[in-house]
Amino acid sequence: MSADLHIRPVGPEDADTVLAVIRAAFEDRPTLTPPTDALGETAATVGRRLERGGGLVAHRGEDAVGTVLLDPEGETCYLRRFGVVPDAQDRGVARVLAAAALDAAAALDGVDRVAVLAREELPATLRFWRRQGFGETYRDAPYVEMVRALPRRVTVPTAEDMRDLAHRTAAVLRAGDVLVLSGDLGAGKTTFTQGLGAALGVRGDVTSPTFVIARVHPSLTDGPALVHVDAYRLHDGVELDDLDLDAELDDAVTVVEWGEGLAEVLSDSPLEIRIHRSAAAPDGDDPRTVEIDPCGARWLGADLPGAP
């Protein structure tokens, strides 16, 4: 991806620019039946869409190379006319534009989820949106509705607050859920998992499983077990598959530390938790910013902690 890629918000005054990107992107796609109505857009119709919800344009240098229109309907924001011009495809533009669209949707009042309408004749498009955390919620051939909840962020000042965040997260978990934890060494991944184990009421002390790779903590109640995995020394998803976790997944909550880029294959709806160190506070606290990213349809309507 070009280092000079940048995303800017646009309004009705940018209708001509947005229309040019839409036409270039959608004219390059295979002919569909029924045909896409994106090619029927005019500067006037695009302007009305932009006036309603706004949009984004991706620029590489001075060139507009991608666009998306925001269409809020109640608590859902639909991403319309998402496209990248042919010369900029397969360079990471779509991924960056999709992430920016989630941020833009989160800034809209009352919006809690984001949706797209994709065509089932375009499997690569469906795969792309799944990789962005969208899950299928409705299909009416040839259209597929895919939806995801917005990521949430929480500021965590202390280790005790991290455990409390885990307690609040545990309240919405059930057997079969997979949590993928990422963050630097000492960021608080194991602290979070300890809080999770306490909230789930499992047996044994939850410690870093680095040297055993995976550890199972059975439930002391009627709840799910906790499977705690450390993927730090694993190089790819094949090695993770060799752990043979399938027998445990359906009956447990599985937490994979250092799992980003590896463990997402364990579930259609992983809950990705990214922990970032913030600037140290004057009182000596070492705060964290925790991003809770609910991928897939499983988390729609779930009362996860934090705010978009």
Short mmCIF file of C-alpha atoms in Angstrom, two decimals:
data_model
loop_
_atom_site.label_atom_id
_atom_site.label_comp_id
_atom_site.label_asym_id
_atom_site.label_seq_id
_atom_site.Cartn_x
_atom_site.Cartn_y
_atom_site.Cartn_z
CA MET A 1 0.00 0.00 0.00
CA SER A 2 1.27 3.45 -0.90
CA ALA A 3 2.52 5.49 2.04
CA ASP A 4 0.73 8.59 0.73
CA LEU A 5 -2.74 7.05 1.05
CA HIS A 6 -5.09 9.19 3.10
CA ILE A 7 -8.83 9.20 3.80
CA ARG A 8 -10.95 12.33 3.98
CA PRO A 9 -14.61 12.90 4.79
CA VAL A 10 -16.73 14.30 1.95
CA GLY A 11 -20.07 16.02 1.54
CA PRO A 12 -22.46 17.01 -1.26
CA GLU A 13 -19.91 19.41 -2.73
CA ASP A 14 -17.72 16.40 -3.57
CA ALA A 15 -20.42 14.55 -5.53
CA ASP A 16 -18.56 14.71 -8.84
CA THR A 17 -15.39 13.22 -7.33
CA VAL A 18 -17.32 10.44 -5.60
CA LEU A 19 -19.32 9.68 -8.76
CA ALA A 20 -16.14 9.33 -10.82
CA VAL A 21 -14.74 6.75 -8.36
CA ILE A 22 -18.03 4.84 -8.24
CA ARG A 23 -18.16 4.58 -12.02
CA ALA A 24 -14.53 3.52 -12.36
CA ALA A 25 -14.87 0.90 -9.62
CA PHE A 26 -18.20 -0.61 -10.63
CA GLU A 27 -17.59 -0.58 -14.39
CA ASP A 28 -14.59 -2.83 -13.71
CA ARG A 29 -16.73 -5.50 -12.02
CA PRO A 30 -18.23 -8.53 -13.82
CA THR A 31 -21.61 -8.08 -15.49
CA LEU A 32 -24.33 -9.15 -13.05
CA THR A 33 -27.98 -10.12 -13.39
CA PRO A 34 -29.79 -8.05 -12.34
CA PRO A 35 -27.20 -5.37 -13.07
CA THR A 36 -25.86 -3.20 -10.29
CA ASP A 37 -27.76 0.03 -9.81
CA ALA A 38 -24.53 1.78 -8.79
CA LEU A 39 -23.92 2.63 -12.45
CA GLY A 40 -27.23 4.49 -12.52
CA GLU A 41 -25.97 7.04 -10.00
CA THR A 42 -25.71 10.68 -11.07
CA ALA A 43 -24.06 13.66 -9.43
CA ALA A 44 -27.49 14.65 -8.11
CA THR A 45 -28.27 11.25 -6.53
CA VAL A 46 -24.78 10.98 -5.05
CA GLY A 47 -25.12 14.49 -3.67
CA ARG A 48 -28.37 13.57 -1.92
CA ARG A 49 -26.76 10.47 -0.41
CA LEU A 50 -23.83 12.55 0.83
CA GLU A 51 -26.19 15.12 2.29
CA ARG A 52 -27.97 12.37 4.21
CA GLY A 53 -25.02 10.59 5.81
CA GLY A 54 -21.76 11.83 4.33
CA GLY A 55 -19.02 9.66 2.98
CA LEU A 56 -15.30 9.07 2.61
CA VAL A 57 -12.85 9.29 -0.26
CA ALA A 58 -9.46 7.55 -0.26
CA HIS A 59 -6.71 9.54 -1.98
CA ARG A 60 -3.34 8.31 -3.14
CA GLY A 61 -1.44 11.51 -3.64
CA GLU A 62 -3.82 13.77 -5.53
CA ASP A 63 -5.82 10.92 -7.07
CA ALA A 64 -9.15 9.75 -5.66
CA VAL A 65 -8.91 5.95 -5.62
CA GLY A 66 -11.71 4.72 -3.36
CA THR A 67 -15.00 5.80 -1.85
CA VAL A 68 -17.85 4.77 0.42
CA LEU A 69 -21.16 6.43 1.30
CA LEU A 70 -22.62 6.29 4.82
CA ASP A 71 -26.34 5.59 5.05
CA PRO A 72 -27.60 5.56 8.66
CA GLU A 73 -30.91 3.81 9.31
CA GLY A 74 -31.69 3.76 13.02
CA GLU A 75 -28.96 1.92 14.90
CA THR A 76 -27.49 0.53 11.65
CA CYS A 77 -25.22 2.38 9.24
CA TYR A 78 -25.13 0.86 5.76
CA LEU A 79 -21.97 1.24 3.69
CA ARG A 80 -23.09 2.02 0.15
CA ARG A 81 -21.19 2.24 -3.13
CA PHE A 82 -17.99 0.93 -1.55
CA GLY A 83 -15.42 0.71 -4.32
CA VAL A 84 -11.77 1.09 -5.32
CA VAL A 85 -10.63 2.08 -8.81
CA PRO A 86 -8.90 -0.69 -10.81
CA ASP A 87 -5.37 0.76 -10.63
CA ALA A 88 -5.50 0.84 -6.81
CA GLN A 89 -6.97 -2.60 -6.15
CA ASP A 90 -5.04 -5.28 -4.24
CA ARG A 91 -2.91 -2.65 -2.52
CA GLY A 92 -4.64 -2.47 0.85
CA VAL A 93 -6.82 0.52 -0.03
CA ALA A 94 -10.09 -1.34 0.56
CA ARG A 95 -8.99 -2.55 4.00
CA VAL A 96 -7.96 0.95 5.13
CA LEU A 97 -11.14 2.45 3.71
CA ALA A 98 -13.30 -0.13 5.48
CA ALA A 99 -11.60 0.58 8.82
CA ALA A 100 -12.09 4.32 8.32
CA ALA A 101 -15.77 3.70 7.52
CA LEU A 102 -16.21 1.90 10.86
CA ASP A 103 -14.69 4.89 12.66
CA ALA A 104 -16.93 7.29 10.73
CA ALA A 105 -20.03 5.21 11.52
CA ALA A 106 -19.10 5.16 15.21
CA ALA A 107 -19.24 8.97 15.22
CA LEU A 108 -22.88 8.98 14.09
CA ASP A 109 -25.50 9.38 16.81
CA GLY A 110 -27.27 6.19 17.79
CA VAL A 111 -25.35 3.89 15.44
CA ASP A 112 -24.29 0.59 16.99
CA ARG A 113 -23.69 -1.63 13.95
CA VAL A 114 -22.55 -1.43 10.35
CA ALA A 115 -23.98 -3.37 7.39
CA VAL A 116 -23.22 -4.00 3.72
CA LEU A 117 -25.24 -5.55 0.92
CA ALA A 118 -23.02 -7.79 -1.19
CA ARG A 119 -23.69 -9.95 -4.24
CA GLU A 120 -23.46 -13.72 -3.87
CA GLU A 121 -21.98 -13.93 -7.40
CA LEU A 122 -18.89 -12.12 -6.08
CA PRO A 123 -17.30 -14.57 -3.61
CA ALA A 124 -14.13 -12.49 -3.28
CA THR A 125 -16.26 -9.59 -2.06
CA LEU A 126 -17.97 -11.81 0.53
CA ARG A 127 -14.57 -13.05 1.74
CA PHE A 128 -13.31 -9.48 2.03
CA TRP A 129 -16.18 -8.42 4.28
CA ARG A 130 -15.83 -11.55 6.42
CA ARG A 131 -12.18 -10.62 6.97
CA GLN A 132 -13.37 -7.21 8.17
CA GLY A 133 -15.50 -8.90 10.84
CA PHE A 134 -18.87 -8.92 9.06
CA GLY A 135 -21.17 -11.93 9.37
CA GLU A 136 -24.08 -12.93 7.15
CA THR A 137 -27.47 -12.11 8.66
CA TYR A 138 -29.82 -12.35 5.68
CA ARG A 139 -29.82 -13.68 2.13
CA ASP A 140 -32.30 -12.93 -0.62
CA ALA A 141 -30.63 -14.04 -3.85
CA PRO A 142 -28.63 -12.50 -5.29
CA TYR A 143 -28.14 -10.18 -2.30
CA VAL A 144 -26.38 -11.02 0.96
CA GLU A 145 -26.67 -8.74 3.96
CA MET A 146 -23.57 -8.77 6.16
CA VAL A 147 -23.43 -6.98 9.51
CA ARG A 148 -21.00 -6.38 12.34
CA ALA A 149 -21.11 -4.55 15.66
CA LEU A 150 -18.86 -1.54 16.07
CA PRO A 151 -15.57 -1.92 17.98
CA ARG A 152 -15.54 -0.53 21.51
CA ARG A 153 -12.80 1.18 23.48
CA VAL A 154 -12.23 1.27 27.22
CA THR A 155 -9.58 3.12 29.23
CA VAL A 156 -8.17 0.86 31.96
CA PRO A 157 -6.07 2.70 34.58
CA THR A 158 -4.96 -0.23 36.78
CA ALA A 159 -4.57 -4.01 36.84
CA GLU A 160 -7.66 -4.26 39.05
CA ASP A 161 -9.62 -2.30 36.47
CA MET A 162 -8.39 -4.77 33.83
CA ARG A 163 -9.79 -7.65 35.88
CA ASP A 164 -13.05 -5.74 36.30
CA LEU A 165 -13.24 -5.28 32.53
CA ALA A 166 -12.81 -9.03 32.15
CA HIS A 167 -15.65 -9.61 34.65
CA ARG A 168 -17.96 -7.38 32.60
CA THR A 169 -16.92 -9.13 29.40
CA ALA A 170 -17.51 -12.56 30.93
CA ALA A 171 -21.15 -11.63 31.56
CA VAL A 172 -21.90 -11.88 27.83
CA LEU A 173 -19.80 -14.96 27.04
CA ARG A 174 -21.02 -18.48 26.44
CA ALA A 175 -19.56 -21.86 25.53
CA GLY A 176 -18.02 -21.80 22.07
CA ASP A 177 -16.81 -18.20 22.20
CA VAL A 178 -13.22 -17.49 21.15
CA LEU A 179 -11.32 -14.44 22.41
CA VAL A 180 -8.17 -13.36 20.59
CA LEU A 181 -5.90 -11.21 22.77
CA SER A 182 -3.08 -9.06 21.44
CA GLY A 183 -0.73 -6.49 22.96
CA ASP A 184 2.92 -5.97 23.84
CA LEU A 185 4.71 -7.95 26.52
CA GLY A 186 3.33 -6.88 29.89
CA ALA A 187 0.33 -5.15 28.36
CA GLY A 188 -2.11 -7.08 30.56
CA LYS A 189 -3.29 -10.04 28.48
CA THR A 190 -2.80 -12.57 31.27
CA THR A 191 -4.27 -10.15 33.83
CA PHE A 192 -7.39 -9.93 31.68
CA THR A 193 -7.56 -13.71 31.40
CA GLN A 194 -7.19 -14.07 35.17
CA GLY A 195 -10.21 -11.81 35.64
CA LEU A 196 -12.08 -13.83 33.06
CA GLY A 197 -11.29 -17.11 34.84
CA ALA A 198 -12.44 -15.68 38.18
CA ALA A 199 -15.69 -14.46 36.66
CA LEU A 200 -16.36 -17.79 34.94
CA GLY A 201 -15.63 -19.70 38.14
CA VAL A 202 -13.04 -22.12 36.80
CA ARG A 203 -10.59 -24.35 38.66
CA GLY A 204 -6.91 -23.58 39.08
CA ASP A 205 -4.77 -20.47 38.97
CA VAL A 206 -4.74 -18.78 35.59
CA THR A 207 -1.12 -18.09 34.72
CA SER A 208 0.72 -17.61 31.46
CA PRO A 209 0.68 -20.98 29.66
CA THR A 210 3.81 -20.11 27.64
CA PHE A 211 5.66 -23.37 28.28
CA VAL A 212 2.66 -25.67 27.89
CA ILE A 213 1.05 -23.67 25.04
CA ALA A 214 -2.49 -24.53 26.19
CA ARG A 215 -4.12 -25.19 29.55
CA VAL A 216 -7.72 -26.21 30.31
CA HIS A 217 -9.45 -24.88 33.43
CA PRO A 218 -12.66 -26.87 34.11
CA SER A 219 -15.68 -25.06 35.48
CA LEU A 220 -16.44 -25.34 39.20
CA THR A 221 -20.06 -24.46 38.43
CA ASP A 222 -22.33 -25.36 35.52
CA GLY A 223 -20.62 -22.84 33.25
CA PRO A 224 -18.13 -23.33 30.41
CA ALA A 225 -14.52 -24.33 30.97
CA LEU A 226 -11.73 -21.89 30.12
CA VAL A 227 -9.14 -22.93 27.53
CA HIS A 228 -6.10 -20.65 27.83
CA VAL A 229 -3.70 -20.71 24.88
CA ASP A 230 -0.43 -18.84 24.39
CA ALA A 231 0.39 -18.59 20.68
CA TYR A 232 3.62 -16.63 21.17
CA ARG A 233 5.82 -19.49 19.95
CA LEU A 234 3.47 -20.61 17.19
CA HIS A 235 4.37 -19.56 13.67
CA ASP A 236 1.14 -20.17 11.79
CA GLY A 237 -2.39 -21.48 11.95
CA VAL A 238 -1.20 -25.00 11.12
CA GLU A 239 0.69 -25.22 14.41
CA LEU A 240 -2.37 -23.91 16.22
CA ASP A 241 -4.48 -26.58 14.52
CA ASP A 242 -1.98 -29.21 15.74
CA LEU A 243 -3.04 -28.42 19.31
CA ASP A 244 -6.32 -30.20 18.49
CA LEU A 245 -8.51 -27.69 20.29
CA ASP A 246 -11.62 -28.72 18.37
CA ALA A 247 -12.71 -31.10 21.11
CA GLU A 248 -12.76 -28.24 23.62
CA LEU A 249 -14.10 -25.33 21.57
CA ASP A 250 -17.81 -26.07 21.73
CA ASP A 251 -17.84 -26.57 25.50
CA ALA A 252 -15.47 -23.83 26.59
CA VAL A 253 -14.57 -20.19 26.36
CA THR A 254 -11.23 -20.16 24.55
CA VAL A 255 -8.73 -17.35 25.08
CA VAL A 256 -5.71 -17.14 22.77
CA GLU A 257 -2.96 -14.73 23.78
CA TRP A 258 -0.74 -13.50 20.93
CA GLY A 259 -3.41 -14.92 18.63
CA GLU A 260 -3.94 -12.03 16.21
CA GLY A 261 -3.52 -13.28 12.66
CA LEU A 262 -3.59 -16.93 13.80
CA ALA A 263 -6.56 -17.76 15.98
CA GLU A 264 -9.35 -16.08 14.02
CA VAL A 265 -9.83 -19.35 12.11
CA LEU A 266 -11.08 -21.00 15.31
CA SER A 267 -14.40 -19.15 15.09
CA ASP A 268 -16.68 -17.40 12.63
CA SER A 269 -17.21 -14.72 15.29
CA PRO A 270 -14.04 -14.17 17.32
CA LEU A 271 -13.97 -11.43 19.92
CA GLU A 272 -10.69 -9.62 19.30
CA ILE A 273 -9.26 -7.73 22.27
CA ARG A 274 -6.30 -5.45 21.64
CA ILE A 275 -4.51 -3.91 24.61
CA HIS A 276 -2.41 -0.78 24.11
CA ARG A 277 -0.25 0.96 26.67
CA SER A 278 -1.19 4.61 27.17
CA ALA A 279 1.03 7.40 28.44
CA ALA A 280 1.94 6.88 32.12
CA ALA A 281 -0.14 8.98 34.52
CA PRO A 282 1.50 11.43 36.99
CA ASP A 283 0.19 9.39 39.94
CA GLY A 284 2.19 6.36 38.83
CA ASP A 285 -0.64 4.46 37.17
CA ASP A 286 0.22 2.63 33.96
CA PRO A 287 -3.06 2.91 32.01
CA ARG A 288 -4.13 0.86 29.02
CA THR A 289 -6.54 1.46 26.18
CA VAL A 290 -8.46 -1.71 25.38
CA GLU A 291 -10.16 -2.13 22.02
CA ILE A 292 -12.91 -4.76 22.01
CA ASP A 293 -13.58 -5.74 18.41
CA PRO A 294 -16.70 -7.95 18.04
CA CYS A 295 -16.27 -9.77 14.73
CA GLY A 296 -19.17 -11.64 13.18
CA ALA A 297 -22.91 -11.86 13.73
CA ARG A 298 -22.55 -13.53 17.17
CA TRP A 299 -22.03 -10.19 18.88
CA LEU A 300 -24.95 -8.24 17.41
CA GLY A 301 -26.95 -6.98 20.36
CA ALA A 302 -24.44 -8.26 22.92
CA ASP A 303 -24.00 -5.83 25.84
CA LEU A 304 -20.23 -5.54 25.58
CA PRO A 305 -18.43 -3.04 27.80
CA GLY A 306 -17.09 0.20 26.40
CA ALA A 307 -18.33 2.73 23.89
CA PRO A 308 -17.89 2.84 20.10
#
